[in-house]
Structures are given as structure tokens and as C-alpha cells.
Amino acid sequence: MNPTMAAVRAGFRRGGIELRNTFSNGQDLWNYAFPTVALLVTMFFMRGATVPGTSFSLGARTLPSALGMGLAFGGMLVLASQLVMEREEGTLLRAKATPNGMLGYLIGKVTLMSTVALLSMLLQLVPALFYLDGLRVTSASAWFTLLWVAVLGLVATLPIGAVLGALIENPRNFGLIMLPNMGLIALSGIFYPINGYPGWLQGIAQVFPIYWLGLGMRSALLPDDMAAVELGGSWRHLETFGVLGAWAVLGLVLAPVVLRRMARRESGSRVAARRERAMQRVG
């Protein structure tokens, strides 16, 4: 077996080990459960409101959008935060010291993050079906759309998360990417249609994958007539595929370059200096 394939297999094994560890850790389970419970409670209280101009439940309209937001959040921000923390702890330096270790490390993280994101999506979707009416869950085409949007969305966001994590050396600077992402979520029609926004804000929202993940999830789970409240009056599957595909290509091109550059700069002295700064913050 060539070294690359050995690293890929090691990465999948690493991802499986990290999955077992995270699902046996009470703090991690709480971190996964709290957003799910918060979302389900929010959808419950929104179920009586309606989308402006229709009789359709605003809660049922918002749930697919929130599922797309969860995929984007897990793909970009959670992976980025783990890279930042493990870089400071020296995990990346140890990965660098093994043949193709960075490749194995990245595959392990992608395996972990994608599995957790998909499981979280199901945990949010299934209970909501019991109190939200109008979701389209009996159609094979709906589940097919849900699958390809989720997979392509993860491919589009996970490499970008790796790039963001590689660019930030100090965990205290993580807010530099957290705050803009929260702003994008507010702009991307997750909790309310963006039709009423000024044209330039609509344009900004459509540049980034969060809007298209939300739109793709809505196209899978909402009735066809709900497309009338979207921009352009349609689900725009081709545009969704194109924008998410473009982000996937961009991330897959940039991530290896940025990660290799980061790995070359890692050294024992840099890790020790970061630990010293961390101890000073704690002290």
C-alpha cells in the first residue's frame, strides 16, 4: 500500500476513534444536545406563526433553513475551532512528524465533523415531524435532494473551515471569524425570508454557502408552492449546485496549500510559546 492510501486509512480510523470518544464524553454530548433542544423548542413556539402572505407555518419553513445553518456552522466554525485549539496543544505538530500525518489528521477531522453534523441534522428533523405540519417527508425526491444538498454542503464548508482554522494561530482571535459568520446567518434567510432586504444585502447573502444550504434544505422539505416566497420564485437547484460546488472547489484547492504552509511553520518552540501564553492567560 502506498503512503497516501495508508494515511487515508489511518485518517478514517482516527475519525472512528474520535467519534467513539466524543459520544462517550458528557461535555461533548451536552454541546451537541443543547443546540438541538434549543432549536426544537424555538420551532415549537413558532409553529403557530405563518410566513407573510401565506397560511404556511413559519416554524415548518424555518426548520429546513436551520438544518442548513447547522451544517454550515459545523462545517466551518466547529472544525476551525478544533484546528485552532489542537494547534495550540501541539496535536498538529505530532501529526506533522509522521509520514502524511497532516492528511490523516484532516481526514479524521472531516470524518468526525461530517458524521456529527449529519446525526445532529437527523436528531433535529425527526422530533420536529411530530408537531410541524407541511413538511414533505414521504417523497423519494425530497430525501434525494436532502442527501445531495447535505453532502455537497459539507464538501463546500469543511475545507473552508480547515482554511480558517489554519489561518488563526491565537484562540483569542477566533471571534474574528465567529462574528462575521453570525452576521451572515442573520442575512441568509434562516429565520425569515430575505425578499424584504435591500438588493445589495441579498447579493451578499447569495455569495456565501449558508444561504444556499438553507435554500436547498427548504427545496427538499417544503411543498413546491412555497418556492413562490423565495427570490426568483423558484428553488433554483442549478444555482444551488453551482454555488456550493464552487465553494467546494475553492476549499479543496486552498485547504491543502494552507495546511501545508501551516505545517511547515509548526515547531516545538512555537508550540511551547503558545503554551506559555496560555498559562499566562490562565494565571
mmCIF file of C-alpha atoms in Angstrom:
data_model
loop_
_atom_site.group_PDB
_atom_site.id
_atom_site.type_symbol
_atom_site.label_atom_id
_atom_site.label_comp_id
_atom_site.label_asym_id
_atom_site.label_seq_id
_atom_site.Cartn_x
_atom_site.Cartn_y
_atom_site.Cartn_z
ATOM 1 C CA MET A 1 0.000 0.000 0.000
ATOM 2 C CA ASN A 2 1.359 3.429 -0.947
ATOM 3 C CA PRO A 3 1.902 6.039 1.798
ATOM 4 C CA THR A 4 -1.053 8.186 0.732
ATOM 5 C CA MET A 5 -3.538 5.327 0.968
ATOM 6 C CA ALA A 6 -2.067 4.344 4.321
ATOM 7 C CA ALA A 7 -2.621 7.899 5.560
ATOM 8 C CA VAL A 8 -6.201 7.869 4.269
ATOM 9 C CA ARG A 9 -6.948 4.621 6.085
ATOM 10 C CA ALA A 10 -5.299 5.946 9.228
ATOM 11 C CA GLY A 11 -7.416 9.096 8.938
ATOM 12 C CA PHE A 12 -10.653 7.114 8.790
ATOM 13 C CA ARG A 13 -9.539 5.052 11.782
ATOM 14 C CA ARG A 14 -8.689 8.247 13.636
ATOM 15 C CA GLY A 15 -12.108 9.655 12.816
ATOM 16 C CA GLY A 16 -13.792 6.499 14.140
ATOM 17 C CA ILE A 17 -11.812 6.669 17.374
ATOM 18 C CA GLU A 18 -12.676 10.331 17.848
ATOM 19 C CA LEU A 19 -16.348 9.546 17.232
ATOM 20 C CA ARG A 20 -16.336 6.916 19.960
ATOM 21 C CA ASN A 21 -14.571 9.302 22.304
ATOM 22 C CA THR A 22 -16.897 12.219 21.650
ATOM 23 C CA PHE A 23 -20.043 10.111 22.094
ATOM 24 C CA SER A 24 -18.762 8.856 25.448
ATOM 25 C CA ASN A 25 -17.881 12.344 26.726
ATOM 26 C CA GLY A 26 -20.616 14.054 28.739
ATOM 27 C CA GLN A 27 -19.465 17.576 27.888
ATOM 28 C CA ASP A 28 -19.413 16.831 24.161
ATOM 29 C CA LEU A 29 -22.857 15.232 24.312
ATOM 30 C CA TRP A 30 -24.215 18.312 26.066
ATOM 31 C CA ASN A 31 -22.641 20.536 23.412
ATOM 32 C CA TYR A 32 -24.472 18.522 20.748
ATOM 33 C CA ALA A 33 -27.768 18.243 22.647
ATOM 34 C CA PHE A 34 -28.201 21.857 23.745
ATOM 35 C CA PRO A 35 -28.420 23.443 20.255
ATOM 36 C CA THR A 36 -30.773 20.645 19.160
ATOM 37 C CA VAL A 37 -33.113 21.159 22.112
ATOM 38 C CA ALA A 38 -32.958 24.949 21.724
ATOM 39 C CA LEU A 39 -33.865 24.675 18.032
ATOM 40 C CA LEU A 40 -36.750 22.258 18.663
ATOM 41 C CA VAL A 41 -38.171 24.490 21.400
ATOM 42 C CA THR A 42 -37.902 27.538 19.123
ATOM 43 C CA MET A 43 -39.660 25.697 16.284
ATOM 44 C CA PHE A 44 -42.404 24.591 18.690
ATOM 45 C CA PHE A 45 -43.239 28.156 19.652
ATOM 46 C CA MET A 46 -43.000 29.326 16.028
ATOM 47 C CA ARG A 47 -45.400 26.700 14.717
ATOM 48 C CA GLY A 48 -48.446 28.982 15.117
ATOM 49 C CA ALA A 49 -46.948 31.890 13.164
ATOM 50 C CA THR A 50 -47.227 31.963 9.390
ATOM 51 C CA VAL A 51 -44.977 33.006 6.523
ATOM 52 C CA PRO A 52 -46.102 36.507 5.399
ATOM 53 C CA GLY A 53 -48.636 36.276 2.595
ATOM 54 C CA THR A 54 -49.331 32.568 3.156
ATOM 55 C CA SER A 55 -51.023 30.257 5.649
ATOM 56 C CA PHE A 56 -47.924 28.065 5.939
ATOM 57 C CA SER A 57 -46.307 27.614 9.347
ATOM 58 C CA LEU A 58 -43.257 29.814 9.881
ATOM 59 C CA GLY A 59 -41.800 27.089 12.129
ATOM 60 C CA ALA A 60 -42.042 24.499 9.332
ATOM 61 C CA ARG A 61 -40.458 26.985 6.923
ATOM 62 C CA THR A 62 -37.638 27.781 9.357
ATOM 63 C CA LEU A 63 -36.689 24.204 10.280
ATOM 64 C CA PRO A 64 -35.074 23.285 6.917
ATOM 65 C CA SER A 65 -33.209 26.591 6.932
ATOM 66 C CA ALA A 66 -31.909 25.856 10.429
ATOM 67 C CA LEU A 67 -30.758 22.403 9.289
ATOM 68 C CA GLY A 68 -28.722 24.050 6.544
ATOM 69 C CA MET A 69 -27.333 26.550 9.043
ATOM 70 C CA GLY A 70 -26.294 23.672 11.322
ATOM 71 C CA LEU A 71 -24.360 22.008 8.505
ATOM 72 C CA ALA A 72 -22.588 25.255 7.654
ATOM 73 C CA PHE A 73 -21.860 26.020 11.307
ATOM 74 C CA GLY A 74 -20.474 22.538 11.953
ATOM 75 C CA GLY A 75 -18.511 22.516 8.720
ATOM 76 C CA MET A 76 -16.823 25.873 9.091
ATOM 77 C CA LEU A 77 -16.781 27.113 12.664
ATOM 78 C CA VAL A 78 -16.587 23.886 14.673
ATOM 79 C CA LEU A 79 -13.811 22.427 12.518
ATOM 80 C CA ALA A 80 -11.952 25.748 12.554
ATOM 81 C CA SER A 81 -12.176 25.968 16.356
ATOM 82 C CA GLN A 82 -10.855 22.423 16.772
ATOM 83 C CA LEU A 83 -7.912 23.147 14.497
ATOM 84 C CA VAL A 84 -7.073 26.288 16.460
ATOM 85 C CA MET A 85 -7.219 24.510 19.817
ATOM 86 C CA GLU A 86 -5.305 21.417 18.731
ATOM 87 C CA ARG A 87 -2.684 23.551 17.060
ATOM 88 C CA GLU A 88 -2.055 25.259 20.394
ATOM 89 C CA GLU A 89 -1.942 21.901 22.210
ATOM 90 C CA GLY A 90 0.683 20.502 19.832
ATOM 91 C CA THR A 91 -1.546 17.915 18.156
ATOM 92 C CA LEU A 92 -0.745 19.254 14.704
ATOM 93 C CA LEU A 93 2.972 19.191 15.429
ATOM 94 C CA ARG A 94 2.731 15.486 16.287
ATOM 95 C CA ALA A 95 0.743 14.865 13.106
ATOM 96 C CA LYS A 96 3.406 16.686 11.108
ATOM 97 C CA ALA A 97 6.090 14.347 12.490
ATOM 98 C CA THR A 98 4.505 11.246 10.891
ATOM 99 C CA PRO A 99 4.521 10.454 7.150
ATOM 100 C CA ASN A 100 1.465 12.081 5.560
ATOM 101 C CA GLY A 101 0.290 12.808 9.082
ATOM 102 C CA MET A 102 -1.470 16.054 8.160
ATOM 103 C CA LEU A 103 -3.502 14.225 5.508
ATOM 104 C CA GLY A 104 -4.541 11.586 8.011
ATOM 105 C CA TYR A 105 -5.332 14.244 10.598
ATOM 106 C CA LEU A 106 -7.523 16.199 8.174
ATOM 107 C CA ILE A 107 -9.411 13.092 7.006
ATOM 108 C CA GLY A 108 -10.022 12.121 10.618
ATOM 109 C CA LYS A 109 -11.452 15.565 11.401
ATOM 110 C CA VAL A 110 -13.622 15.567 8.279
ATOM 111 C CA THR A 111 -14.949 12.106 9.208
ATOM 112 C CA LEU A 112 -15.738 13.273 12.732
ATOM 113 C CA MET A 113 -17.328 16.594 11.779
ATOM 114 C CA SER A 114 -19.401 15.268 8.873
ATOM 115 C CA THR A 115 -20.786 12.364 10.907
ATOM 116 C CA VAL A 116 -21.671 14.593 13.856
ATOM 117 C CA ALA A 117 -23.277 17.170 11.545
ATOM 118 C CA LEU A 118 -25.438 14.587 9.760
ATOM 119 C CA LEU A 119 -26.513 12.927 13.015
ATOM 120 C CA SER A 120 -27.377 16.312 14.510
ATOM 121 C CA MET A 121 -29.472 17.089 11.438
ATOM 122 C CA LEU A 122 -31.475 13.878 11.877
ATOM 123 C CA LEU A 123 -31.912 14.491 15.616
ATOM 124 C CA GLN A 124 -33.386 17.902 14.816
ATOM 125 C CA LEU A 125 -35.567 16.742 11.921
ATOM 126 C CA VAL A 126 -37.213 13.605 13.315
ATOM 127 C CA PRO A 127 -38.764 15.060 16.533
ATOM 128 C CA ALA A 128 -39.956 18.158 14.663
ATOM 129 C CA LEU A 129 -42.041 15.992 12.332
ATOM 130 C CA PHE A 130 -44.394 15.264 15.231
ATOM 131 C CA TYR A 131 -45.531 18.874 15.728
ATOM 132 C CA LEU A 132 -44.738 20.720 12.481
ATOM 133 C CA ASP A 133 -47.201 20.259 9.632
ATOM 134 C CA GLY A 134 -46.500 20.618 5.941
ATOM 135 C CA LEU A 135 -43.003 19.127 5.707
ATOM 136 C CA ARG A 136 -42.522 16.928 2.652
ATOM 137 C CA VAL A 137 -41.007 13.721 4.018
ATOM 138 C CA THR A 138 -42.850 10.980 2.114
ATOM 139 C CA SER A 139 -41.330 11.733 -1.285
ATOM 140 C CA ALA A 140 -38.236 9.906 -2.531
ATOM 141 C CA SER A 141 -37.195 13.029 -4.455
ATOM 142 C CA ALA A 142 -37.310 15.033 -1.220
ATOM 143 C CA TRP A 143 -34.882 12.674 0.514
ATOM 144 C CA PHE A 144 -32.638 12.584 -2.548
ATOM 145 C CA THR A 145 -32.478 16.389 -2.596
ATOM 146 C CA LEU A 146 -31.852 16.438 1.157
ATOM 147 C CA LEU A 147 -28.959 13.991 0.697
ATOM 148 C CA TRP A 148 -27.161 15.733 -2.161
ATOM 149 C CA VAL A 149 -27.545 19.186 -0.608
ATOM 150 C CA ALA A 150 -26.207 17.925 2.754
ATOM 151 C CA VAL A 151 -23.235 16.102 1.219
ATOM 152 C CA LEU A 152 -22.326 18.913 -1.167
ATOM 153 C CA GLY A 153 -22.789 21.440 1.616
ATOM 154 C CA LEU A 154 -20.337 19.584 3.844
ATOM 155 C CA VAL A 155 -17.831 19.331 0.988
ATOM 156 C CA ALA A 156 -18.245 23.079 0.453
ATOM 157 C CA THR A 157 -17.852 24.107 4.095
ATOM 158 C CA LEU A 158 -15.442 21.652 5.734
ATOM 159 C CA PRO A 159 -12.375 22.634 3.647
ATOM 160 C CA ILE A 160 -13.159 26.309 4.247
ATOM 161 C CA GLY A 161 -13.318 25.566 7.973
ATOM 162 C CA ALA A 162 -9.890 23.950 7.758
ATOM 163 C CA VAL A 163 -8.532 27.033 5.980
ATOM 164 C CA LEU A 164 -9.973 29.391 8.599
ATOM 165 C CA GLY A 165 -8.584 27.271 11.429
ATOM 166 C CA ALA A 166 -5.145 27.175 9.824
ATOM 167 C CA LEU A 167 -5.039 30.951 9.437
ATOM 168 C CA ILE A 168 -5.787 31.721 13.095
ATOM 169 C CA GLU A 169 -2.943 30.963 15.481
ATOM 170 C CA ASN A 170 -4.305 32.510 18.672
ATOM 171 C CA PRO A 171 -7.625 31.107 20.033
ATOM 172 C CA ARG A 172 -8.437 34.563 21.384
ATOM 173 C CA ASN A 173 -8.715 35.773 17.789
ATOM 174 C CA PHE A 174 -11.430 33.258 16.934
ATOM 175 C CA GLY A 175 -14.035 35.981 17.242
ATOM 176 C CA LEU A 176 -12.610 37.451 14.026
ATOM 177 C CA ILE A 177 -14.377 34.666 12.117
ATOM 178 C CA MET A 178 -17.218 33.970 14.551
ATOM 179 C CA LEU A 179 -18.798 37.427 14.388
ATOM 180 C CA PRO A 180 -18.849 37.715 10.564
ATOM 181 C CA ASN A 181 -20.375 34.233 10.336
ATOM 182 C CA MET A 182 -23.114 35.161 12.791
ATOM 183 C CA GLY A 183 -23.805 38.201 10.662
ATOM 184 C CA LEU A 184 -24.049 36.034 7.550
ATOM 185 C CA ILE A 185 -26.526 33.748 9.315
ATOM 186 C CA ALA A 186 -28.695 36.773 10.069
ATOM 187 C CA LEU A 187 -28.514 37.839 6.402
ATOM 188 C CA SER A 188 -29.081 34.405 4.869
ATOM 189 C CA GLY A 189 -32.813 33.975 5.363
ATOM 190 C CA ILE A 190 -32.508 31.277 8.018
ATOM 191 C CA PHE A 191 -35.266 32.641 10.256
ATOM 192 C CA TYR A 192 -37.056 34.974 7.841
ATOM 193 C CA PRO A 193 -37.231 35.343 4.037
ATOM 194 C CA ILE A 194 -34.716 37.819 2.624
ATOM 195 C CA ASN A 195 -37.078 39.221 -0.032
ATOM 196 C CA GLY A 196 -37.563 42.364 2.018
ATOM 197 C CA TYR A 197 -33.845 43.103 2.308
ATOM 198 C CA PRO A 198 -32.189 45.753 0.114
ATOM 199 C CA GLY A 199 -30.786 44.342 -3.098
ATOM 200 C CA TRP A 200 -27.163 44.723 -2.026
ATOM 201 C CA LEU A 201 -27.784 42.687 1.154
ATOM 202 C CA GLN A 202 -29.496 39.996 -0.903
ATOM 203 C CA GLY A 203 -26.436 39.912 -3.139
ATOM 204 C CA ILE A 204 -24.054 39.499 -0.197
ATOM 205 C CA ALA A 205 -26.159 36.655 1.228
ATOM 206 C CA GLN A 206 -26.108 34.796 -2.095
ATOM 207 C CA VAL A 207 -22.323 34.852 -2.361
ATOM 208 C CA PHE A 208 -21.864 32.548 0.631
ATOM 209 C CA PRO A 209 -22.886 28.901 1.122
ATOM 210 C CA ILE A 210 -25.135 29.445 4.166
ATOM 211 C CA TYR A 211 -27.958 30.914 2.081
ATOM 212 C CA TRP A 212 -27.757 28.128 -0.495
ATOM 213 C CA LEU A 213 -27.655 25.388 2.132
ATOM 214 C CA GLY A 214 -30.822 26.836 3.665
ATOM 215 C CA LEU A 215 -32.479 27.159 0.247
ATOM 216 C CA GLY A 216 -31.512 23.607 -0.718
ATOM 217 C CA MET A 217 -32.933 22.196 2.514
ATOM 218 C CA ARG A 218 -36.142 24.160 2.008
ATOM 219 C CA SER A 219 -36.451 22.832 -1.537
ATOM 220 C CA ALA A 220 -36.197 19.279 -0.177
ATOM 221 C CA LEU A 221 -38.650 19.543 2.717
ATOM 222 C CA LEU A 222 -41.183 22.234 1.790
ATOM 223 C CA PRO A 223 -44.088 21.998 -0.670
ATOM 224 C CA ASP A 224 -43.401 23.243 -4.176
ATOM 225 C CA ASP A 225 -45.769 26.202 -3.818
ATOM 226 C CA MET A 226 -43.547 27.610 -1.047
ATOM 227 C CA ALA A 227 -40.966 28.431 -3.728
ATOM 228 C CA ALA A 228 -43.117 31.473 -4.509
ATOM 229 C CA VAL A 229 -41.766 33.287 -1.424
ATOM 230 C CA GLU A 230 -38.148 32.697 -2.454
ATOM 231 C CA LEU A 231 -36.033 35.013 -4.582
ATOM 232 C CA GLY A 232 -36.897 34.399 -8.215
ATOM 233 C CA GLY A 233 -39.989 32.404 -7.243
ATOM 234 C CA SER A 234 -38.215 29.035 -7.619
ATOM 235 C CA TRP A 235 -35.945 26.677 -5.705
ATOM 236 C CA ARG A 236 -33.030 27.321 -8.104
ATOM 237 C CA HIS A 237 -31.490 23.862 -7.803
ATOM 238 C CA LEU A 238 -28.983 24.550 -10.564
ATOM 239 C CA GLU A 239 -27.735 27.716 -8.864
ATOM 240 C CA THR A 240 -27.579 25.894 -5.511
ATOM 241 C CA PHE A 241 -25.445 23.160 -7.035
ATOM 242 C CA GLY A 242 -23.259 25.715 -8.806
ATOM 243 C CA VAL A 243 -22.543 27.953 -5.807
ATOM 244 C CA LEU A 244 -21.964 25.089 -3.363
ATOM 245 C CA GLY A 245 -19.835 23.336 -5.985
ATOM 246 C CA ALA A 246 -17.765 26.480 -6.491
ATOM 247 C CA TRP A 247 -17.130 26.770 -2.742
ATOM 248 C CA ALA A 248 -16.230 23.074 -2.637
ATOM 249 C CA VAL A 249 -13.663 23.504 -5.414
ATOM 250 C CA LEU A 250 -12.257 26.642 -3.799
ATOM 251 C CA GLY A 251 -11.923 24.932 -0.431
ATOM 252 C CA LEU A 252 -10.391 21.752 -1.839
ATOM 253 C CA VAL A 253 -7.806 23.825 -3.719
ATOM 254 C CA LEU A 254 -6.962 26.160 -0.852
ATOM 255 C CA ALA A 255 -7.076 23.766 2.112
ATOM 256 C CA PRO A 256 -4.063 21.579 1.182
ATOM 257 C CA VAL A 257 -1.945 24.643 0.353
ATOM 258 C CA VAL A 258 -2.813 26.490 3.567
ATOM 259 C CA LEU A 259 -2.450 23.387 5.747
ATOM 260 C CA ARG A 260 0.961 22.534 4.239
ATOM 261 C CA ARG A 261 2.101 26.105 4.851
ATOM 262 C CA MET A 262 0.860 25.933 8.435
ATOM 263 C CA ALA A 263 2.559 22.569 8.996
ATOM 264 C CA ARG A 264 5.908 23.889 7.713
ATOM 265 C CA ARG A 265 5.759 26.712 10.256
ATOM 266 C CA GLU A 266 4.962 24.445 13.208
ATOM 267 C CA SER A 267 7.835 23.701 15.568
ATOM 268 C CA GLY A 268 8.365 22.716 19.160
ATOM 269 C CA SER A 269 9.398 26.248 20.099
ATOM 270 C CA ARG A 270 6.220 27.759 18.619
ATOM 271 C CA VAL A 271 4.045 25.244 20.495
ATOM 272 C CA ALA A 272 5.940 25.978 23.724
ATOM 273 C CA ALA A 273 5.488 29.726 23.213
ATOM 274 C CA ARG A 274 1.728 29.288 22.696
ATOM 275 C CA ARG A 275 1.502 27.167 25.845
ATOM 276 C CA GLU A 276 3.362 29.828 27.773
ATOM 277 C CA ARG A 277 0.941 32.490 26.577
ATOM 278 C CA ALA A 278 -1.999 30.232 27.501
ATOM 279 C CA MET A 279 -0.600 29.732 31.020
ATOM 280 C CA GLN A 280 -0.217 33.482 31.409
ATOM 281 C CA ARG A 281 -3.875 33.967 30.426
ATOM 282 C CA VAL A 282 -4.991 31.344 32.948
ATOM 283 C CA GLY A 283 -2.751 32.831 35.623
#
